[in-house]
Amino acid sequence: MKHDLKFAIATDNSSEPSFIVKKGKFIRLFGDKEDVTNTDLPYTAWFNYASLFENGCFINLNDNEYPDIKFDIILASIEKNPNHLDNLKTLYPNALIVGHFKELWNNNNTVRSYVIENTKAYSYPYGTARDFFQRLGSSIPKNVIVLPQPTNHILWRNSFNYKNKIPKIFNYNSNSGGRSSLNNPLILNNINIEHINYDGLRGLKPFVESWSKYSYMLSTDQYELGGVQSGQCAILNTIMIGSKSDYQQILFPDLVGIDPHFLISKIDEILSKKSYEEELKKYAYNKFIEVFSHEVIKKQIIEIYNNFK
């Protein structure tokens, strides 16, 4: 039974160049082997699978360059070209290759079905999603694995504010990937607390530095998949109010929804009961550690290898 794996995650559905994680440093695999640790990469979720194991790799399959490493396990998020799966099997014949979900909005479902049909197991990150593959219209995997996306909560807490919050509510209204918070304006106009709109620089770090100052965040995103923003809030002790996302259902189950009347009532309850506010923050952080922490997800990947290899 193995406990230390040679690990890679690979995709053809990203523009991010390949990298390896060595002693906490994110290093490009090819070319000038640039150190990109000071970019947003260590703060992301999906790409952080590579950081779970020493010398873990992210491989961009579109670059047609492959590391000379005898991998034990590869998570294959192949969503554009089925030939990439066959190439991985040829290049790494001894590796356990597990299909892995990456994108919903930007993919080829026929390709996903090919990967499902030609791997021992297929993983996806959404623990609350029901009838997931039926909804996608894809093939049903032989073995289905729920494998959440890891976030380095220690790095986040060392980098951003999670104490001394300003009691204001941050207006989270992402319009990317078909997501939006249509009910936010109505709610914000009917609560007795000042709200903050973001008008800062683009990029993850400036955005987090802005919202992490505040005690609360509002989202009325009705999209059920994803919701990494709720995970980030849980780490930094900002209470996410609203949305229907997978993360929100796990971390802030008492605050799931988009109905204005319901969310206004929950905001009033939070503002009037300090004990309730503290209870919400404590539950969310502890649940994050239980479900999304590096240690937990690394253990899951080791179990996947030992169960299916």
XYZ file of N, CA and C in Angstrom, residues 55-245:
573
model
N 6.935 17.113 -5.764
C 7.190 16.935 -7.196
C 5.907 16.611 -7.967
N 4.766 17.030 -7.421
C 3.519 16.898 -8.151
C 3.513 17.801 -9.367
N 2.893 17.340 -10.442
C 2.949 18.066 -11.713
C 1.557 18.461 -12.213
N 1.518 19.603 -12.879
C 0.405 19.936 -13.756
C 0.930 19.876 -15.177
N 0.214 19.124 -16.032
C 0.637 18.959 -17.424
C -0.423 19.552 -18.340
N -0.023 20.562 -19.116
C -0.907 21.085 -20.154
C -0.701 20.240 -21.405
N -1.696 19.435 -21.719
C -1.564 18.468 -22.805
C -1.495 19.126 -24.177
N -1.925 20.364 -24.276
C -1.875 21.066 -25.564
C -0.452 21.423 -25.965
N 0.461 21.442 -24.996
C 1.849 21.825 -25.284
C 2.661 20.689 -25.886
N 2.134 19.454 -25.781
C 2.816 18.280 -26.350
C 4.235 18.095 -25.801
N 4.428 18.487 -24.553
C 5.669 18.207 -23.840
C 5.293 17.490 -22.546
N 6.061 16.450 -22.246
C 5.681 15.597 -21.125
C 6.891 15.349 -20.230
N 6.705 15.422 -18.913
C 7.832 15.170 -18.008
C 8.261 13.710 -18.010
N 9.556 13.500 -17.845
C 10.113 12.146 -17.795
C 10.052 11.655 -16.346
N 8.847 11.362 -15.907
C 8.596 10.908 -14.542
C 7.704 9.667 -14.616
N 7.997 8.669 -13.845
C 7.172 7.457 -13.819
C 6.037 7.659 -12.817
N 4.964 8.278 -13.291
C 3.859 8.628 -12.403
C 3.137 7.380 -11.900
N 2.680 7.459 -10.649
C 1.816 6.419 -10.101
C 0.360 6.660 -10.480
N -0.062 7.925 -10.465
C -1.458 8.256 -10.734
C -1.533 9.595 -11.465
N -2.429 9.668 -12.429
C -2.671 10.897 -13.185
C -4.175 11.163 -13.190
N -4.572 12.342 -12.737
C -5.947 12.791 -12.925
C -6.028 13.445 -14.293
N -6.858 12.886 -15.162
C -6.894 13.323 -16.554
C -8.176 14.099 -16.835
N -8.047 15.430 -16.872
C -9.186 16.296 -17.214
C -9.140 16.583 -18.704
N -9.446 15.556 -19.470
C -9.390 15.653 -20.936
C -10.793 15.951 -21.436
N -10.967 17.135 -22.034
C -12.305 17.610 -22.393
C -12.380 18.180 -23.807
N -11.281 18.054 -24.562
C -11.236 18.612 -25.912
C -10.871 17.584 -26.982
N -9.864 16.782 -26.660
C -9.318 15.866 -27.671
C -9.052 14.498 -27.040
N -9.794 13.467 -27.464
C -9.639 12.142 -26.845
C -8.275 11.513 -27.067
N -7.554 11.971 -28.087
C -6.230 11.399 -28.348
C -5.268 11.627 -27.181
N -5.517 12.657 -26.402
C -4.648 12.926 -25.263
C -4.682 11.783 -24.246
N -5.826 11.152 -24.093
C -5.906 10.021 -23.161
C -5.047 8.867 -23.659
N -5.142 8.578 -24.941
C -4.344 7.489 -25.507
C -2.850 7.795 -25.391
N -2.488 9.081 -25.572
C -1.076 9.461 -25.438
C -0.580 9.240 -24.011
N -1.395 9.615 -23.034
C -0.999 9.421 -21.638
C -0.799 7.943 -21.331
N -1.693 7.109 -21.844
C -1.567 5.672 -21.597
C -0.299 5.100 -22.220
N 0.089 5.636 -23.371
C 1.305 5.173 -24.045
C 2.560 5.651 -23.318
N 2.547 6.919 -22.901
C 3.724 7.512 -22.269
C 3.929 7.027 -20.837
N 2.821 6.744 -20.151
C 2.889 6.357 -18.740
C 2.101 5.061 -18.533
N 2.623 3.955 -19.077
C 1.864 2.692 -19.080
C 1.616 2.111 -17.694
N 2.409 2.493 -16.717
C 2.248 1.949 -15.376
C 1.424 2.836 -14.452
N 0.975 3.964 -14.955
C 0.216 4.895 -14.121
C -1.264 4.523 -14.091
N -1.879 4.725 -12.945
C -3.341 4.670 -12.860
C -3.867 5.995 -13.377
N -4.656 5.963 -14.443
C -5.221 7.182 -15.015
C -6.698 7.245 -14.658
N -7.056 8.281 -13.917
C -8.430 8.482 -13.469
C -8.992 9.704 -14.190
N -10.125 9.547 -14.850
C -10.760 10.694 -15.476
C -11.178 11.712 -14.430
N -11.128 12.986 -14.804
C -11.421 14.035 -13.826
C -12.123 15.214 -14.500
N -13.155 15.701 -13.857
C -13.951 16.815 -14.374
C -13.245 18.149 -14.116
N -13.248 19.030 -15.132
C -12.711 20.377 -14.936
C -13.744 21.450 -15.248
N -14.236 21.509 -16.495
C -15.096 22.616 -16.907
C -16.448 22.112 -17.413
N -17.477 22.902 -17.128
C -18.799 22.618 -17.677
C -19.074 23.469 -18.901
N -18.697 24.736 -18.838
C -19.071 25.687 -19.892
C -18.196 25.550 -21.146
N -17.022 24.952 -21.018
C -16.057 24.953 -22.111
C -15.505 23.539 -22.281
N -16.283 22.680 -22.935
C -15.848 21.290 -23.049
C -16.578 20.612 -24.196
N -16.174 19.392 -24.471
C -16.828 18.557 -25.472
C -17.339 17.313 -24.749
N -18.648 17.190 -24.635
C -19.216 16.105 -23.845
C -18.947 14.728 -24.457
N -18.787 14.676 -25.770
C -18.424 13.412 -26.418
C -17.036 12.962 -25.972
N -16.139 13.919 -25.856
C -14.783 13.611 -25.384
C -14.831 13.151 -23.933
N -15.622 13.847 -23.113
C -15.745 13.434 -21.714
C -16.252 11.992 -21.628
N -17.233 11.650 -22.431
C -17.766 10.288 -22.419
C -16.689 9.274 -22.815
N -15.847 9.638 -23.767
C -14.760 8.748 -24.172
C -13.814 8.484 -22.995
N -13.490 9.551 -22.261
C -12.607 9.406 -21.106
C -13.265 8.530 -20.042
N -14.544 8.760 -19.792
C -15.279 7.967 -18.803
C -15.265 6.482 -19.168
N -15.485 6.203 -20.443
C -15.583 4.825 -20.895
C -14.228 4.110 -20.934
N -13.143 4.882 -20.931
C -11.823 4.282 -21.101
C -10.893 4.506 -19.900
N -11.494 4.740 -18.741
C -10.740 4.808 -17.489
C -11.459 3.978 -16.437
N -10.713 3.548 -15.435
C -11.301 2.712 -14.389
C -12.276 3.480 -13.510
N -12.033 4.765 -13.363
C -12.867 5.580 -12.483
C -12.854 7.014 -12.993
N -13.860 7.778 -12.569
C -13.963 9.183 -12.979
C -14.336 10.002 -11.743
N -13.626 11.097 -11.525
C -13.850 11.921 -10.336
C -14.388 13.292 -10.720
N -15.179 13.834 -9.828
C -15.674 15.206 -9.983
C -15.767 15.827 -8.598
N -15.778 17.166 -8.491
C -15.573 17.778 -7.175
C -16.819 18.159 -6.390
N -18.010 17.893 -6.912
C -19.209 18.492 -6.318
C -20.011 17.481 -5.506
N -19.814 17.507 -4.201
C -20.407 16.509 -3.329
C -21.907 16.592 -3.191
N -22.501 17.760 -3.482
C -23.952 17.901 -3.332
C -24.695 17.743 -4.649
N -23.976 17.595 -5.756
C -24.628 17.503 -7.065
C -25.331 16.154 -7.210
N -26.578 16.185 -7.590
C -27.372 14.973 -7.781
C -27.517 14.676 -9.277
N -27.474 13.387 -9.629
C -27.629 12.966 -11.027
C -26.677 13.742 -11.935
N -25.451 13.891 -11.477
C -24.494 14.758 -12.152
C -24.270 14.349 -13.610
N -23.989 13.099 -13.845
C -23.638 12.666 -15.199
C -24.876 12.603 -16.096
N -26.019 12.301 -15.508
C -27.261 12.347 -16.280
C -27.545 13.769 -16.754
N -27.283 14.730 -15.888
C -27.503 16.120 -16.250
C -26.534 16.580 -17.328
N -25.320 16.045 -17.288
C -24.348 16.377 -18.329
C -24.714 15.737 -19.665
N -25.452 14.629 -19.604
C -25.745 13.880 -20.813
C -24.575 13.041 -21.267
N -23.693 12.691 -20.329
C -22.506 11.915 -20.668
C -22.705 10.455 -20.275
N -21.718 9.653 -20.599
C -21.720 8.269 -20.139
C -21.622 8.240 -18.615
N -22.074 7.126 -18.026
C -21.999 6.958 -16.575
C -20.712 6.208 -16.244
N -19.859 6.734 -15.361
C -18.593 6.065 -15.038
C -18.811 4.700 -14.383
N -17.850 3.824 -14.580
C -17.863 2.533 -13.891
C -17.760 2.743 -12.382
N -16.916 3.677 -12.004
C -16.727 4.021 -10.593
C -16.706 5.540 -10.459
N -17.605 6.074 -9.675
C -17.732 7.521 -9.489
C -17.051 7.921 -8.187
N -16.233 8.950 -8.256
C -15.503 9.432 -7.084
C -15.769 10.925 -6.916
N -16.171 11.327 -5.721
C -16.259 12.748 -5.402
C -14.921 13.167 -4.809
N -14.228 14.049 -5.513
C -12.901 14.503 -5.087
C -12.889 16.032 -5.094
N -13.142 16.663 -3.960
C -13.187 18.133 -3.901
C -11.869 18.774 -4.321
N -11.956 20.041 -4.697
C -10.764 20.787 -5.070
C -10.066 21.318 -3.813
N -8.753 21.153 -3.722
C -8.035 21.584 -2.510
C -7.666 23.060 -2.558
N -7.738 23.710 -1.417
C -7.228 25.074 -1.261
C -6.295 25.096 -0.068
N -5.182 25.772 -0.218
C -4.174 25.830 0.832
C -4.603 26.864 1.884
N -5.363 26.411 2.870
C -5.928 27.344 3.844
C -4.850 27.991 4.710
N -3.742 27.295 4.924
C -2.654 27.877 5.721
C -2.039 29.057 4.978
N -1.772 28.873 3.687
C -1.246 29.962 2.864
C -2.213 31.143 2.840
N -3.491 30.862 2.681
C -4.489 31.926 2.644
C -4.498 32.718 3.944
N -4.474 32.017 5.066
C -4.521 32.725 6.351
C -3.216 33.484 6.637
N -2.115 33.005 6.091
C -0.857 33.727 6.256
C -0.752 34.935 5.342
N -1.576 34.957 4.287
C -1.464 35.996 3.258
C -2.524 37.079 3.351
N -3.693 36.726 3.889
C -4.816 37.668 3.875
C -5.424 37.811 5.268
N -6.229 38.847 5.431
C -6.842 39.151 6.717
C -7.964 38.176 7.063
N -7.884 37.580 8.246
C -9.005 36.786 8.730
C -9.391 37.193 10.154
N -8.841 38.320 10.593
C -9.166 38.864 11.907
C -9.573 40.331 11.747
N -10.075 40.924 12.805
C -10.350 42.365 12.838
C -11.178 42.830 11.636
N -12.334 42.220 11.483
C -13.193 42.511 10.346
C -13.966 43.822 10.524
N -14.244 44.483 9.395
C -15.094 45.664 9.368
C -16.529 45.196 9.154
N -17.483 45.585 10.005
C -18.863 45.072 9.879
C -19.645 45.707 8.734
N -19.238 45.346 7.526
C -19.930 45.769 6.309
C -20.101 44.547 5.420
N -20.958 44.659 4.406
C -21.237 43.507 3.540
C -20.692 43.774 2.142
N -19.916 42.830 1.642
C -19.291 42.953 0.324
C -20.248 42.412 -0.741
N -20.467 43.188 -1.771
C -21.381 42.825 -2.846
C -20.642 41.970 -3.868
N -20.855 40.654 -3.782
C -20.190 39.730 -4.709
C -21.120 39.486 -5.888
N -20.691 39.936 -7.062
C -21.557 39.844 -8.239
C -20.734 39.449 -9.442
N -20.239 38.228 -9.427
C -19.447 37.724 -10.539
C -20.325 37.474 -11.753
N -19.860 37.946 -12.901
C -20.608 37.727 -14.144
C -19.841 36.825 -15.106
N -18.947 36.015 -14.569
C -18.159 35.136 -15.431
C -18.777 33.751 -15.503
N -18.569 33.083 -16.624
C -19.014 31.701 -16.774
C -20.512 31.508 -16.609
N -21.297 32.527 -16.958
C -22.749 32.414 -16.868
C -23.304 32.624 -15.475
N -22.463 33.024 -14.521
C -22.915 33.232 -13.147
C -23.271 34.702 -12.964
N -24.232 34.963 -12.076
C -24.575 36.339 -11.733
C -25.385 36.339 -10.449
N -25.472 37.515 -9.820
C -26.217 37.675 -8.575
C -27.319 38.705 -8.789
N -28.374 38.279 -9.460
C -29.413 39.213 -9.906
C -30.170 39.858 -8.752
N -30.281 39.169 -7.626
C -31.075 39.696 -6.518
C -30.281 40.545 -5.534
N -28.990 40.691 -5.748
C -28.182 41.470 -4.823
C -28.682 42.908 -4.631
N -28.972 43.654 -5.710
C -29.386 45.055 -5.513
C -30.623 45.196 -4.632
N -31.617 44.357 -4.836
C -32.837 44.434 -4.044
C -32.540 44.201 -2.563
N -31.719 43.214 -2.282
C -31.382 42.903 -0.890
C -30.576 44.034 -0.253
N -29.568 44.520 -0.967
C -28.691 45.547 -0.417
C -29.422 46.856 -0.139
N -30.495 47.090 -0.867
C -31.292 48.310 -0.658
C -32.293 48.173 0.488
N -32.337 46.985 1.097
C -33.333 46.750 2.143
C -32.723 46.174 3.422
N -31.466 46.472 3.669
C -30.825 46.021 4.904
C -30.150 47.207 5.586
N -29.977 47.082 6.889
C -29.425 48.185 7.683
C -27.933 47.999 7.924
N -27.184 47.837 6.837
C -25.741 47.707 6.932
C -25.133 48.206 5.633
N -24.029 48.884 5.738
C -23.388 49.449 4.552
C -22.805 48.335 3.680
N -22.926 48.502 2.368
C -22.334 47.509 1.477
C -21.189 48.122 0.669
N -20.305 47.236 0.209
C -19.102 47.639 -0.504
C -19.127 47.027 -1.905
N -18.894 47.839 -2.917
C -18.743 47.358 -4.285
C -17.259 47.368 -4.656
N -16.837 46.364 -5.379
C -15.414 46.281 -5.740
C -15.145 47.080 -7.000
N -14.154 47.964 -6.938
C -13.741 48.723 -8.114
C -12.222 48.759 -8.233
N -11.581 47.723 -7.711
C -10.123 47.678 -7.686
C -9.526 47.026 -8.915
N -8.256 46.649 -8.800
C -7.517 46.052 -9.901
C -8.003 44.639 -10.185
N -7.773 44.192 -11.405
C -8.063 42.809 -11.745
C -7.011 41.903 -11.122
N -7.398 40.670 -10.864
C -6.471 39.709 -10.282
C -6.966 39.214 -8.952
N -6.582 37.987 -8.619
C -7.073 37.353 -7.410
C -6.627 38.083 -6.149
N -5.347 38.393 -6.048
C -4.832 38.965 -4.807
C -5.445 40.325 -4.474
N -5.517 41.278 -5.417
C -6.158 42.553 -5.074
C -7.620 42.389 -4.682
N -8.306 41.446 -5.331
C -9.710 41.207 -5.017
C -9.867 40.667 -3.600
N -9.046 39.675 -3.243
C -9.146 39.092 -1.906
C -8.744 40.111 -0.840
N -7.712 40.889 -1.103
C -7.296 41.916 -0.148
C -8.417 42.908 0.128
N -9.269 43.124 -0.857
C -10.400 44.028 -0.682
C -11.501 43.401 0.161
N -12.019 42.235 -0.271
C -13.196 41.685 0.420
C -12.877 41.081 1.785
N -11.640 40.658 1.985
C -11.309 39.989 3.250
C -11.329 40.945 4.442
N -11.444 42.224 4.203
C -11.549 43.204 5.295
C -12.910 43.142 5.987
N -13.904 42.587 5.265
C -15.285 42.763 5.697
C -15.857 41.489 6.319
N -16.841 41.685 7.177
C -17.420 40.578 7.941
C -18.311 39.681 7.103
N -18.937 40.257 6.046
C -19.972 39.527 5.323
C -19.806 39.703 3.814
N -20.348 38.748 3.088
C -20.398 38.819 1.628
C -21.771 38.342 1.182
N -22.313 38.961 0.139
C -23.631 38.588 -0.385
C -23.502 38.073 -1.809
N -24.117 36.923 -2.071
C -24.211 36.372 -3.422
C -25.597 35.773 -3.625
N -26.204 36.044 -4.773
C -27.464 35.378 -5.117
C -27.301 34.594 -6.423
N -26.114 34.033 -6.580
C -25.825 33.151 -7.711
C -26.647 31.872 -7.563
N -27.459 31.552 -8.561
C -28.316 30.368 -8.471
C -27.661 29.121 -9.053
N -26.429 29.246 -9.556
C -25.721 28.125 -10.164
C -25.278 27.151 -9.075
N -25.520 25.872 -9.258
C -25.291 24.895 -8.195
C -23.878 24.326 -8.161
N -23.174 24.318 -9.276
C -21.835 23.739 -9.292
C -20.809 24.786 -8.879
N -19.732 24.319 -8.261
C -18.657 25.232 -7.904
C -18.945 25.997 -6.631
N -18.514 27.253 -6.623
C -18.709 28.102 -5.462
C -17.475 28.252 -4.610
N -16.292 28.236 -5.240
C -15.041 28.322 -4.487
C -14.978 29.584 -3.631
N -15.731 30.619 -4.027
C -15.742 31.848 -3.236
C -16.229 31.593 -1.809
N -17.191 30.699 -1.653
C -17.659 30.351 -0.307
C -16.546 29.677 0.496
N -15.739 28.872 -0.175
C -14.609 28.241 0.501
C -13.591 29.260 0.972
N -13.301 30.231 0.130
C -12.358 31.280 0.510
C -12.890 32.085 1.687
N -14.194 32.372 1.672
C -14.809 33.092 2.787
C -14.684 32.288 4.083
N -14.927 30.988 4.013
C -14.838 30.145 5.203
C -13.432 30.201 5.799
N -12.412 30.172 4.958
C -11.030 30.233 5.433
C -10.764 31.540 6.168
N -11.277 32.646 5.613
C -10.917 33.973 6.118
C -11.971 34.586 7.036
N -12.897 33.767 7.521
C -13.882 34.221 8.515
C -14.795 35.336 8.007
N -15.060 35.334 6.719
C -16.092 36.202 6.151
C -17.314 35.339 5.889
N -18.457 35.742 6.360
C -19.664 34.929 6.215
C -20.285 35.157 4.845
N -20.362 34.105 4.059
C -21.042 34.174 2.764
C -22.534 33.984 2.980
N -23.301 34.965 2.542
C -24.753 34.932 2.679
C -25.358 34.747 1.291
N -26.080 33.646 1.087
C -26.739 33.401 -0.184
C -25.927 32.568 -1.152
N -26.561 32.266 -2.282
C -26.111 31.422 -3.393
C -26.557 29.984 -3.159
N -26.545 29.209 -4.232
C -26.963 27.809 -4.171
C -25.822 26.853 -4.477
N -24.593 27.335 -4.446
C -23.466 26.541 -4.924
C -23.175 25.342 -4.035
